[in-house]
Structures are given as structure tokens and as C-alpha cells.
Short mmCIF file of C-alpha atoms in Angstrom, two decimals:
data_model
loop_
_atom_site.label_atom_id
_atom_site.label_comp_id
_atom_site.label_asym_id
_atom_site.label_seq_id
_atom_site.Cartn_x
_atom_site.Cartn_y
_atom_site.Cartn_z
CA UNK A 12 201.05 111.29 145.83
CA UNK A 13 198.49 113.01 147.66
CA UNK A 14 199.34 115.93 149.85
CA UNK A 15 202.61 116.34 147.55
CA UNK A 16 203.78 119.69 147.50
CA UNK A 17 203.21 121.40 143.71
CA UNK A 18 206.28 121.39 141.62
CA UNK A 19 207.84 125.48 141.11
CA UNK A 20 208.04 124.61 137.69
CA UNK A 21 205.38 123.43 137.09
CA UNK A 22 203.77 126.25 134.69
CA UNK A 23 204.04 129.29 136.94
CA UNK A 24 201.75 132.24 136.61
CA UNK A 25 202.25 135.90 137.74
CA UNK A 26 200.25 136.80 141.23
CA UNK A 27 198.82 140.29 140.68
CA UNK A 28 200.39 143.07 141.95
CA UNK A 29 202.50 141.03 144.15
CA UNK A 30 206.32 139.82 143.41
CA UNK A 31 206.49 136.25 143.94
CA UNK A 32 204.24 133.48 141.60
CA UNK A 33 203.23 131.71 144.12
CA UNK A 34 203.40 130.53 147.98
CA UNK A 35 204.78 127.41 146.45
CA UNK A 36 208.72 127.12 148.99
CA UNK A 37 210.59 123.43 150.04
CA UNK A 38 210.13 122.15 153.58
CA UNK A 39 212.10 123.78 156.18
CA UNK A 40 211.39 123.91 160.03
CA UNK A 41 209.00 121.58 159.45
CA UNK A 42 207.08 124.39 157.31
CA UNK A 43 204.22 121.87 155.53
CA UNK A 44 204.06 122.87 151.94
CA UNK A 45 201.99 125.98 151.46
CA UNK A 46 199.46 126.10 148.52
CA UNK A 47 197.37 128.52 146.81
CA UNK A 48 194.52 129.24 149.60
CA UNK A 49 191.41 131.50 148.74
CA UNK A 50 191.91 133.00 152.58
CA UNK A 51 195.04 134.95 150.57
CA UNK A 52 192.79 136.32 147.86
CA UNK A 53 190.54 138.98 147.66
CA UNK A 54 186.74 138.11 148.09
CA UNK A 55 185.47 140.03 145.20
CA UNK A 56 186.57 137.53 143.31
CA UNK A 57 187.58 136.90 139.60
CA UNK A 58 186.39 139.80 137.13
CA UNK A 59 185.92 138.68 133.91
CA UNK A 60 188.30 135.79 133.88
CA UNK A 61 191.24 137.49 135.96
CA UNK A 62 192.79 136.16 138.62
CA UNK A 63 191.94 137.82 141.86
CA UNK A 64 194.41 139.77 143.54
CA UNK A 65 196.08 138.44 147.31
CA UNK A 66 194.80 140.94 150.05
CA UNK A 67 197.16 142.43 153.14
CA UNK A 68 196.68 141.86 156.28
CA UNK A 69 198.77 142.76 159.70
CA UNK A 70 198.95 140.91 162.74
CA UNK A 71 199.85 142.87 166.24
CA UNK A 72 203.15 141.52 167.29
CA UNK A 73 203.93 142.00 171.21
CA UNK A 74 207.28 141.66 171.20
CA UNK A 75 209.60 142.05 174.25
CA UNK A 76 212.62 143.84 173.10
CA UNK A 77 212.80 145.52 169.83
CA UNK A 78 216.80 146.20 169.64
CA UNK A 79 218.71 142.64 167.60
CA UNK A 80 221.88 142.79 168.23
CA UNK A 81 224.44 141.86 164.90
CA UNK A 82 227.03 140.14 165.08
CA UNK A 83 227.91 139.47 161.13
CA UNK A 84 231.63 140.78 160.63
CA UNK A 85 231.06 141.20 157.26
CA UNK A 86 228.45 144.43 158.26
CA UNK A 87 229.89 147.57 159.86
CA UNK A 88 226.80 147.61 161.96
CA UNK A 89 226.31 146.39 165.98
CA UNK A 90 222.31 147.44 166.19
CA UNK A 91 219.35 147.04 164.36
CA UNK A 92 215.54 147.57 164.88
CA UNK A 93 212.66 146.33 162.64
CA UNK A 94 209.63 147.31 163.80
CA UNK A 95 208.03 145.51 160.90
CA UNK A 96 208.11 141.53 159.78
CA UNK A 97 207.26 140.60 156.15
CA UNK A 98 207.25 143.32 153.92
CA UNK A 99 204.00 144.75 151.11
CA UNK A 100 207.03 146.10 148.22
CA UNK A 101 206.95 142.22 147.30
CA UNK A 102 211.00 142.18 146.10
CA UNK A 103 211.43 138.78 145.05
CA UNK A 104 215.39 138.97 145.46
CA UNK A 105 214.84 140.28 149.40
CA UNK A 106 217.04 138.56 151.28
CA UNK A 107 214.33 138.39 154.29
CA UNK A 108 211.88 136.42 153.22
CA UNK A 109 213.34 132.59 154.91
CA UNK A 110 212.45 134.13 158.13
CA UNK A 111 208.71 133.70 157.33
CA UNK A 112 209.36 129.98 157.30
CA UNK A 113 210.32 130.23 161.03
CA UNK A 114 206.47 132.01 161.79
CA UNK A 115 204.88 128.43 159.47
CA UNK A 116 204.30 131.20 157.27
CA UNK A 117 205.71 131.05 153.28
CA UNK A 118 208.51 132.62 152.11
CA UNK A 119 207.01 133.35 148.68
CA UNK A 120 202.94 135.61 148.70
CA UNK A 121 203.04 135.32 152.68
CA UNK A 122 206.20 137.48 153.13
CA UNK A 123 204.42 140.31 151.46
CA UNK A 124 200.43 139.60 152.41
CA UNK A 125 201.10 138.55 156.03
CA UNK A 126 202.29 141.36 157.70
CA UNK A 127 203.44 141.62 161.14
CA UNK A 128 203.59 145.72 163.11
CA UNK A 129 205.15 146.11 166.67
CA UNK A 130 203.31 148.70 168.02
CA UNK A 131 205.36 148.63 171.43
CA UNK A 132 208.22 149.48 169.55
CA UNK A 133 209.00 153.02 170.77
CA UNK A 134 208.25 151.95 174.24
CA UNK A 135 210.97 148.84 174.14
CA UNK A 136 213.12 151.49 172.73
CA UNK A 137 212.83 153.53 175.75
CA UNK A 138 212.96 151.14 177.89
CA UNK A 139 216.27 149.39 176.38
CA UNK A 140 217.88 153.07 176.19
CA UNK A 141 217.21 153.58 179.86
CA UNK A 142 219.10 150.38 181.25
CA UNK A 143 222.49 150.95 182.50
CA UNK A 144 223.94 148.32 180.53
CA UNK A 145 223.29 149.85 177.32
CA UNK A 146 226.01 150.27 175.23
CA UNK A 147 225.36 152.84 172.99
CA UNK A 148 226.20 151.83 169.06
CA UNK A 149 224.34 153.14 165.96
CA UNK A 150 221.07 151.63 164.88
CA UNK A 151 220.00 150.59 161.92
CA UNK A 152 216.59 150.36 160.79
CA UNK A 153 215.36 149.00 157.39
CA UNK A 154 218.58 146.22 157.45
CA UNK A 155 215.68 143.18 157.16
CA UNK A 156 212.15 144.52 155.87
CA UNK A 157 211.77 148.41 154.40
CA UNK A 158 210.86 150.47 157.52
CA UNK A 159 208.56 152.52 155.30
CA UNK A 160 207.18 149.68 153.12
CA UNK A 161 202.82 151.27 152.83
CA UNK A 162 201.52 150.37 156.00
CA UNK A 163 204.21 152.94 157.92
CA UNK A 164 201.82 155.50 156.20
CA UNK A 165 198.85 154.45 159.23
CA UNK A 166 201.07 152.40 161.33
CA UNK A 167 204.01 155.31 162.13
CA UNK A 168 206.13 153.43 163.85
CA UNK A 169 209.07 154.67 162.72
CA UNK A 170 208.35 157.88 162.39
CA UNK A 171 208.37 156.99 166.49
CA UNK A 172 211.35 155.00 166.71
CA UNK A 173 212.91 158.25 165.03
CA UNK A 174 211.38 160.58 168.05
CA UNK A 175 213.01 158.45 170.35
CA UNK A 176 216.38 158.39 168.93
CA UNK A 177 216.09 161.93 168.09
CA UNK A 178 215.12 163.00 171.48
CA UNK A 179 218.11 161.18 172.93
CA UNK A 180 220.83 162.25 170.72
CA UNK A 181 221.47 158.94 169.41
CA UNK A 182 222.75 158.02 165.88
CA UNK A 183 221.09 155.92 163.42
CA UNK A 184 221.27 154.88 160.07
CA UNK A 185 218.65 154.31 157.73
CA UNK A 186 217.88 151.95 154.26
CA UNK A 187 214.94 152.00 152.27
CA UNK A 188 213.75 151.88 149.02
CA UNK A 189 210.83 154.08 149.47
CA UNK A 190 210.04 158.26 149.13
CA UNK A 191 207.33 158.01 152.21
CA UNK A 192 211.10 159.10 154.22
CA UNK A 193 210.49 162.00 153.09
CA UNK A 194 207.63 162.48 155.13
CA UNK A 195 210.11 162.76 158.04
CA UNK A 196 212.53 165.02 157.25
CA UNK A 197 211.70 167.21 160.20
CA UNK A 198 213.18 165.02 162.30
CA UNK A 199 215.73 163.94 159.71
CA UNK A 200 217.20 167.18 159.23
CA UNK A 201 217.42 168.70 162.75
CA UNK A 202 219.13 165.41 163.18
CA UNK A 203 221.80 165.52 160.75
CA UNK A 204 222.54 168.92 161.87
CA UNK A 205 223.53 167.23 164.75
CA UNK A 206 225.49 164.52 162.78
CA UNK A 207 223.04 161.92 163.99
CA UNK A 208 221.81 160.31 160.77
CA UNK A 209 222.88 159.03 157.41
CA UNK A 210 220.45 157.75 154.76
CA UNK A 211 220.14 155.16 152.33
CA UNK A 212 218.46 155.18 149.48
CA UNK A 213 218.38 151.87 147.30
CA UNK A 214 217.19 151.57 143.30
CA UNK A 215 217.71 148.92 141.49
CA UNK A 216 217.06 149.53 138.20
CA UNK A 217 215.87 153.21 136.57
CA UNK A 218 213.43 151.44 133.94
CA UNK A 219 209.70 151.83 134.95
CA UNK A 220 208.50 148.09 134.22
CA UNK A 221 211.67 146.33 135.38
CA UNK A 222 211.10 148.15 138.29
CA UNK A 223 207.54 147.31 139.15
CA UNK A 224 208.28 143.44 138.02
CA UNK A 225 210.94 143.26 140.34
CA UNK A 226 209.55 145.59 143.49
CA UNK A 227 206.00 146.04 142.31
CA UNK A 228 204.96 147.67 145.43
CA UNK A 229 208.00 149.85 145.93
CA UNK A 230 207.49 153.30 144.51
CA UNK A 231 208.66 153.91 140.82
CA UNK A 232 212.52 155.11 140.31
CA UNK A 233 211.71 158.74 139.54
CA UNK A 234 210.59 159.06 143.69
CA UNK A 235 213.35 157.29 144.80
CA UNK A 236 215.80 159.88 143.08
CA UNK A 237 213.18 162.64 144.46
CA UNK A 238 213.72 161.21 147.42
CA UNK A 239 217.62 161.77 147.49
CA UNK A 240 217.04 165.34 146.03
CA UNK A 241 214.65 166.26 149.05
CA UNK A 242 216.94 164.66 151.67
CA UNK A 243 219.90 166.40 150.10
CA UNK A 244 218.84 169.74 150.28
CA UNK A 245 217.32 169.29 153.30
CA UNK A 246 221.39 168.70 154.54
CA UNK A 247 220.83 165.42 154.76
CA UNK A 248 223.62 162.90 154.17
CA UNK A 249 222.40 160.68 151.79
CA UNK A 250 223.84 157.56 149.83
CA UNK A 251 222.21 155.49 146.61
CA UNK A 252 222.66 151.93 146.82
CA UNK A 253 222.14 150.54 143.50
CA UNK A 254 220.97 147.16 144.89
CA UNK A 255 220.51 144.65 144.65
CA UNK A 256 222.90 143.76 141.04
CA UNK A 257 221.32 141.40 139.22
CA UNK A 258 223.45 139.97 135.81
CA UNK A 259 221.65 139.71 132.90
CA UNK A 260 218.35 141.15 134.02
CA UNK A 261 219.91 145.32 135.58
CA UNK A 262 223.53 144.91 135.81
CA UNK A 263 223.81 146.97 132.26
CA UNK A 264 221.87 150.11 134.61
CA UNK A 265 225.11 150.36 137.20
CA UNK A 266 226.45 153.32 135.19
CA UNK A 267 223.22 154.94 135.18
CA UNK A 268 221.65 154.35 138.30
CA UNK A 269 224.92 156.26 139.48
CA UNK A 270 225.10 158.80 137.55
CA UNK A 271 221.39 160.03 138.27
CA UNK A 272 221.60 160.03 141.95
CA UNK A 273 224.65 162.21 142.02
CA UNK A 274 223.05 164.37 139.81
CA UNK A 275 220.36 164.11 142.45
CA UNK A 276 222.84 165.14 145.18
CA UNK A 277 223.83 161.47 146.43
CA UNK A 278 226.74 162.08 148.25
CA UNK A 279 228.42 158.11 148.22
CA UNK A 280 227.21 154.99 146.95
CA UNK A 281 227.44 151.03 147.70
CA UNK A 282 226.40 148.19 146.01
CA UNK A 283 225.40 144.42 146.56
CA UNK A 284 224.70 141.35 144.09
CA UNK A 285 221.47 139.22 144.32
CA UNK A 286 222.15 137.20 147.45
CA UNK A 287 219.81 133.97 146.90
CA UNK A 288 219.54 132.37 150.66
CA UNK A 289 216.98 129.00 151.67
CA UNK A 290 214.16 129.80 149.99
CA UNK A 291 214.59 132.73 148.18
CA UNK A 292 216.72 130.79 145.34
CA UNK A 293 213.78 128.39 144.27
CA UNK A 294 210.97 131.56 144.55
CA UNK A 295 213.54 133.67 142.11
CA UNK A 296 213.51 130.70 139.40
CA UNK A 297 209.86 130.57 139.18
CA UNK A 298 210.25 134.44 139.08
CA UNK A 299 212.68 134.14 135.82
CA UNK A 300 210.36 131.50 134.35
CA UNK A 301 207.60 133.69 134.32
CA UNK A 302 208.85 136.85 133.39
CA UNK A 303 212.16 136.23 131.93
CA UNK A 304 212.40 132.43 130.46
CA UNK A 305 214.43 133.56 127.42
CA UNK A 306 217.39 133.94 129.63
CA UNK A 307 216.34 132.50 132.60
CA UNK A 308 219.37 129.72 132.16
CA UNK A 309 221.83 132.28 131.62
CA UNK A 310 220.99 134.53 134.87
CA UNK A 311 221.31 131.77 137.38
CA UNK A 312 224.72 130.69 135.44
CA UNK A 313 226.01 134.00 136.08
CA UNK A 314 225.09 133.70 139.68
CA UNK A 315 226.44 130.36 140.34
CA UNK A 316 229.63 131.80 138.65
CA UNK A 317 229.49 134.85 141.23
CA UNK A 318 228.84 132.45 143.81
CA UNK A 319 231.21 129.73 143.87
CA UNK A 320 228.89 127.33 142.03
CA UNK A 321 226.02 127.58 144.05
CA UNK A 322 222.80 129.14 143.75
CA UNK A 323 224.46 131.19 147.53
CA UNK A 324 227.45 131.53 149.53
CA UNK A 325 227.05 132.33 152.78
CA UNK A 326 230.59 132.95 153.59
CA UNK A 327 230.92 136.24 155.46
CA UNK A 328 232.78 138.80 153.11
CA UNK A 329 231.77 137.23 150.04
CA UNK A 330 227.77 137.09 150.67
CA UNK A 331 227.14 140.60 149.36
CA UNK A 332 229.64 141.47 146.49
CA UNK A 333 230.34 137.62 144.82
CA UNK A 334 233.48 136.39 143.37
CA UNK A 335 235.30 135.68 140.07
CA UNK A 336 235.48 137.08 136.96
CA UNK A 337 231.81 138.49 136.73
CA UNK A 338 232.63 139.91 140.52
CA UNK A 339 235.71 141.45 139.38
CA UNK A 340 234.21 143.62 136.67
CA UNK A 341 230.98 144.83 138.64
CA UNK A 342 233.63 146.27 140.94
CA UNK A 343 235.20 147.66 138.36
CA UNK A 344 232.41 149.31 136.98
CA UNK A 345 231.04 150.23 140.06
CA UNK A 346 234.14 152.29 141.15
CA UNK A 347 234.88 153.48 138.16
CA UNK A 348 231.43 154.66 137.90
CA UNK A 349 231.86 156.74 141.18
CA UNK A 350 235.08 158.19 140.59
CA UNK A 351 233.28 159.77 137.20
CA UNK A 352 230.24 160.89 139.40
CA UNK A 353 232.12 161.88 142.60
CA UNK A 354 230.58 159.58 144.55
CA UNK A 355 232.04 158.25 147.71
CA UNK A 356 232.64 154.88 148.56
CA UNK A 357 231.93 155.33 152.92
CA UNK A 358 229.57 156.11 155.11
CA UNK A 359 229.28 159.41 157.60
CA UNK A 360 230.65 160.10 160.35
CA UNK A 361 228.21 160.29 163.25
CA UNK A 362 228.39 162.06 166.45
CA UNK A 363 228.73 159.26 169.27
CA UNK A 364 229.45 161.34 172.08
CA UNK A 365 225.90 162.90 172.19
CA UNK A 366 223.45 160.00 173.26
CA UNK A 367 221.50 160.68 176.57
CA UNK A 368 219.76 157.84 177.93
CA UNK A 369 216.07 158.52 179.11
CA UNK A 370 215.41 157.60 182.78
CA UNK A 371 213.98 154.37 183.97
CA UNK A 372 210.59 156.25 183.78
CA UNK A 373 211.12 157.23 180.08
CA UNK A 374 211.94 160.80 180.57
CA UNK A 375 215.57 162.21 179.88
CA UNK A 376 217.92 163.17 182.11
CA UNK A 377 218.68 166.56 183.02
CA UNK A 378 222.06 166.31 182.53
#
């Protein structure tokens, strides 16, 4: 039928230096179909035969508040900020990619080619600070796209969401999966002196290739531990979440992945299985077929098995660490692998009573 969307399996082919095969995601919010459009690819064109390689670009987004408030009670979080949408690392597990699909954009190459910055973003935060209905919580950055994916290295926004917190004595909590953090620690440190920050730093597998298959814009494993060695001694509370678990492709690293960031000076550690939501579960099959199609049959069994079934469950509680037998003994594993380490299982405690609200102007108060 003509204007048919392509079938996923329908021989899928690695894109480049980018995570998911293809742009190729089912119909949701009336997204039509996407399909392979040269406006993605690079105009130099095909060298000798290969395939050309999708470029970046970012859009300006104005937004009018930059503070989401969370209301999950499976997450011990009230706040978040993202000052980025889509994200360049190119996961093809992230969890974040359906809300491309609400944009008309694709959940597969457009989540990590068409970028979205909010320059504003320190401003809003002022602004929301100052009102005297704020209720001050912690806030999270880096719980939806990687708040220093490689356009924070020109962008900086936030390094400036960090001033602003920072100035104001407010806590925050941080996730990524990249060493450009490190880049901050001036802020970072005076900061946790003040019990105003904890870190988190997330690998997912400690094997070079795997690595850049699965995140193959995220930097390699080896920074990532640097990373937790440079926060650490800069008296920095820092966690490793070995994230996300994925059976039968890095499940057999959990041991490992453990063990080397306490020996990196990792102070706790969490953990979360593959979560597959909307369209991310059809984009991760054409993933297995084309890198993994010996076993691809066998991963999404174990997942269904972890997941009542189904490809997901979105059941609050059971989302992030699965169920049954195969959820069972990765939380075995995982505990037992922290009690060998030292490792914690909680967060930080962070200094709530210190948070002074800028004025209306966006200076601080005096007192």
C-alpha cells in the first residue's frame, strides 16, 4: 500500500554513530510514520559506498517554566529540571525517547539528531525560586535526557542551572552518564561541603564495544569511573548506578561494574532493569536484530518474564526493578554485590534548611 509505514524487521541496518537503526516507530499522537529522509544525513554524502552519517541539530526552545513537578510514588523525588529535550549519547534502552512522538518528531534517529536547548533556563529558575509559593524540595536534573549529553560543552546550561541553585543554598541531585561533570566540580564541591548535592554516576556495562553499541555517544567506561574518582576526592558524594540491567546482553557485568566504582570511591549504588515503554520496545528489537540476532529471542523472553509477560509494566513499584524469578536473583546479586564492596544502598542526606530564595528581581535576600 502506498504511504505504508516500512516494516522494523524488515532487514535493519546500523545508522552510524548513532544508537537506533532507523526512524522507523508505530503511530502514536497521530505521529505519521517517519522514514529515512536525506534532511537527517550529512551532505557530504556517501564515501566510497558508506552510508552517510545523520547530522545534529538544536532548536531554541522558549519555554515558560523550567521546574516539572513529579508526582510518580515509585521515585523519591518531588522536582526535576531538564534543560535539554532529545538527547546526542543515542541509548537505545532510554526510557525518554516516546516523548519525541508528542513534538511529531521520531522516537528512534530524531531523539538523538533533533535536539532541543532552553536557553531561558536559569532565568525561569530564578524566577520560580523567587515566588512565594515555592515550596522548596530537591531537584533533580538529568531524570529524562543526560544534562551533560555534548552540546552542554557550548550550550552551559547547566553549568547555570548549578549557579543558581548554588547561589541559593538549594539541594539538588544529579544523574548522568557522562565525565563532562567533571568540568563543574567547582561548584560541585563547595556545594557538597554544604551538603547540597549528591551525584550519580550511571555505567552500564565496563566492556568498550558493548558500551559504544549500546550508548555510542556516551563517553567510554574508563571516564565514567574517572569521573567517580574525581568527584570523590573532590568530597563529593557520589553513587554508580549500574543501569540500565539488561539480561542476556550486561547482566553477567553487575558484579563488576560494582566492584570498580567502589574501588573508584563510589560511596552507594542503585540499579534498574531495561524499562521498554511505547516506542522504545519496537526500536530495541530492531536494535537486537542488528547487533545481537543470535539471542535476540532469548533477551526479550527474559524481559517479558521480568515484566509480567509484556514487553513493559508500567505499574509504579515494579517499572524499574521487574519481577519473578529473573527479578529475584538480580537483587540478589546486586546486594550481595554491595555488601562485598561496601557499597550503600541510599542516597545522602541533604541540607534542607539552607535554601534562600532570590528576590522578585533575581537578587538574594539579605537575610
Amino acid at each position: 500500500m502506498d504511504g505504508a509505514p516500512p516494516s522494523l524487521h524488515n532487514s535493519p541496518v546500523s545508522t552510524p554513530g548513532r544508537g537506533a537503526p532507523s526512524n522507523h516507530t508505530p503511530l502514536r499522537f497521530n505521529l505519521a510514520a517517519r522514514i529515512d529522509d536525506p534532511d537527517w544525513l550529512d551532505e557530504r554524502g556517501a564515501i566510497d559506498g558508506e552510508p552517510r552519517k545523520a547530522r545534529t541539530t538544536v532548536t531554541v526552545d522558549h519555554a515558560r517554566t523550567i521546574i516539572n513537578r513529579i508526582t510518580s510514588p515509585d521515585l523519591p523525588l518531588e522536582q526535576s529540571i531538564n534543560v535539554y529535550r532529545g538527547c546526542e549519547h543515542g541509548c537505545i534502552y532510554c526510557y525518554a525517547r516516546p516523548s519525541h512522538a508528542r513534538y511529531d518528531l521520531s522516537p528512534g534517529l530524531d531523539f538523538e539528531t533533533k535536539l532541543f536547548a532552553k536557553p531561558d533556563a536559569a532565568a525561569l529558575l530564578r524566577a520560580e525560586l523567587a515566588r512565594p509559593t515555592y515550596k522548596m524540595r530537591p531537584i533533580a536534573i538529568g531524570t529524562n535526557t543526560d544534562p551533560y549529553q555534548p552540546i552542554e560543552r557550548d550550550w552551559r546550561l547547566t553549568r547555570a542551572i548549578i549557579e543558581v541553585l548554588a547561589e541559593c543554598g538549594h539541594p539538588l541531585l544529579i544523574t548522568t552518564k557522562s565525565d563532562r561533570i567533571v568540568r563543574d566540580i567547582d561548584l560541585l564541591a563547595d556545594m557538597a561541603r554544604r551538603r547540597l548535592v549528591q551525584v550519580t554516576i550511571s555505567v552500564t556495562s565496563l566492556d568498550n564495544a558493548m558500551a559504544r553499541t549500546l550508548e555510542p555517544r556516551a563517553p567510554r567506561p574508563a571516564k565514567r569511573l574517572g569521573a567517580i574518582a574525581a568527584l570523590a576526592r573532590a568530597g563529593i558524594p557520589t553513587q554508580v548506578n549500574v543501569a540500565p540491567i539488561i539480561p542476556a546482553i550486561t547482566d553477567h557485568e553487575i558484579e563488576h561494574i560494582i566492584g570498580e566504582a567502589a574501588h573508584a570511591g563510589a560511596q552507594s549504588a542503585g540499579y534498574t532493569i531495561i524499562r521498554l515503554p511505547h516506542e522504545v520496545a519496537p526500536l530495541f528489537r530492531e536494535w537486537l536484530a542488528v547487533h545481537f540476532p543470535d539471542r535476540a529471542n532469548k533477551v526479550m523472553n527474559i524481559i517479558r518474564d521480568l515484566r509480567g509477560g509484556r514487553d513493559y509494566d508500567p505499574r509504579y513499584f515494579n517499572r524499574m526493578q521487574g519481577q519473578g524469578i529473573w527479578g529475584e536473583l538480580i537483587r540478589i546479586r546486586f546486594r550481595r554485590a554491595c555488601t562485598i564492596y561496601g557499597l550503600g544502598h541510599r542516597g545522602f542526606d541533604l541540607d534542607l534548611t539552607a535554601f534562600i530564595p532570590p528576590t522578585r528581581g533575581g537578587q538574594m535576600r539579605l537575610i
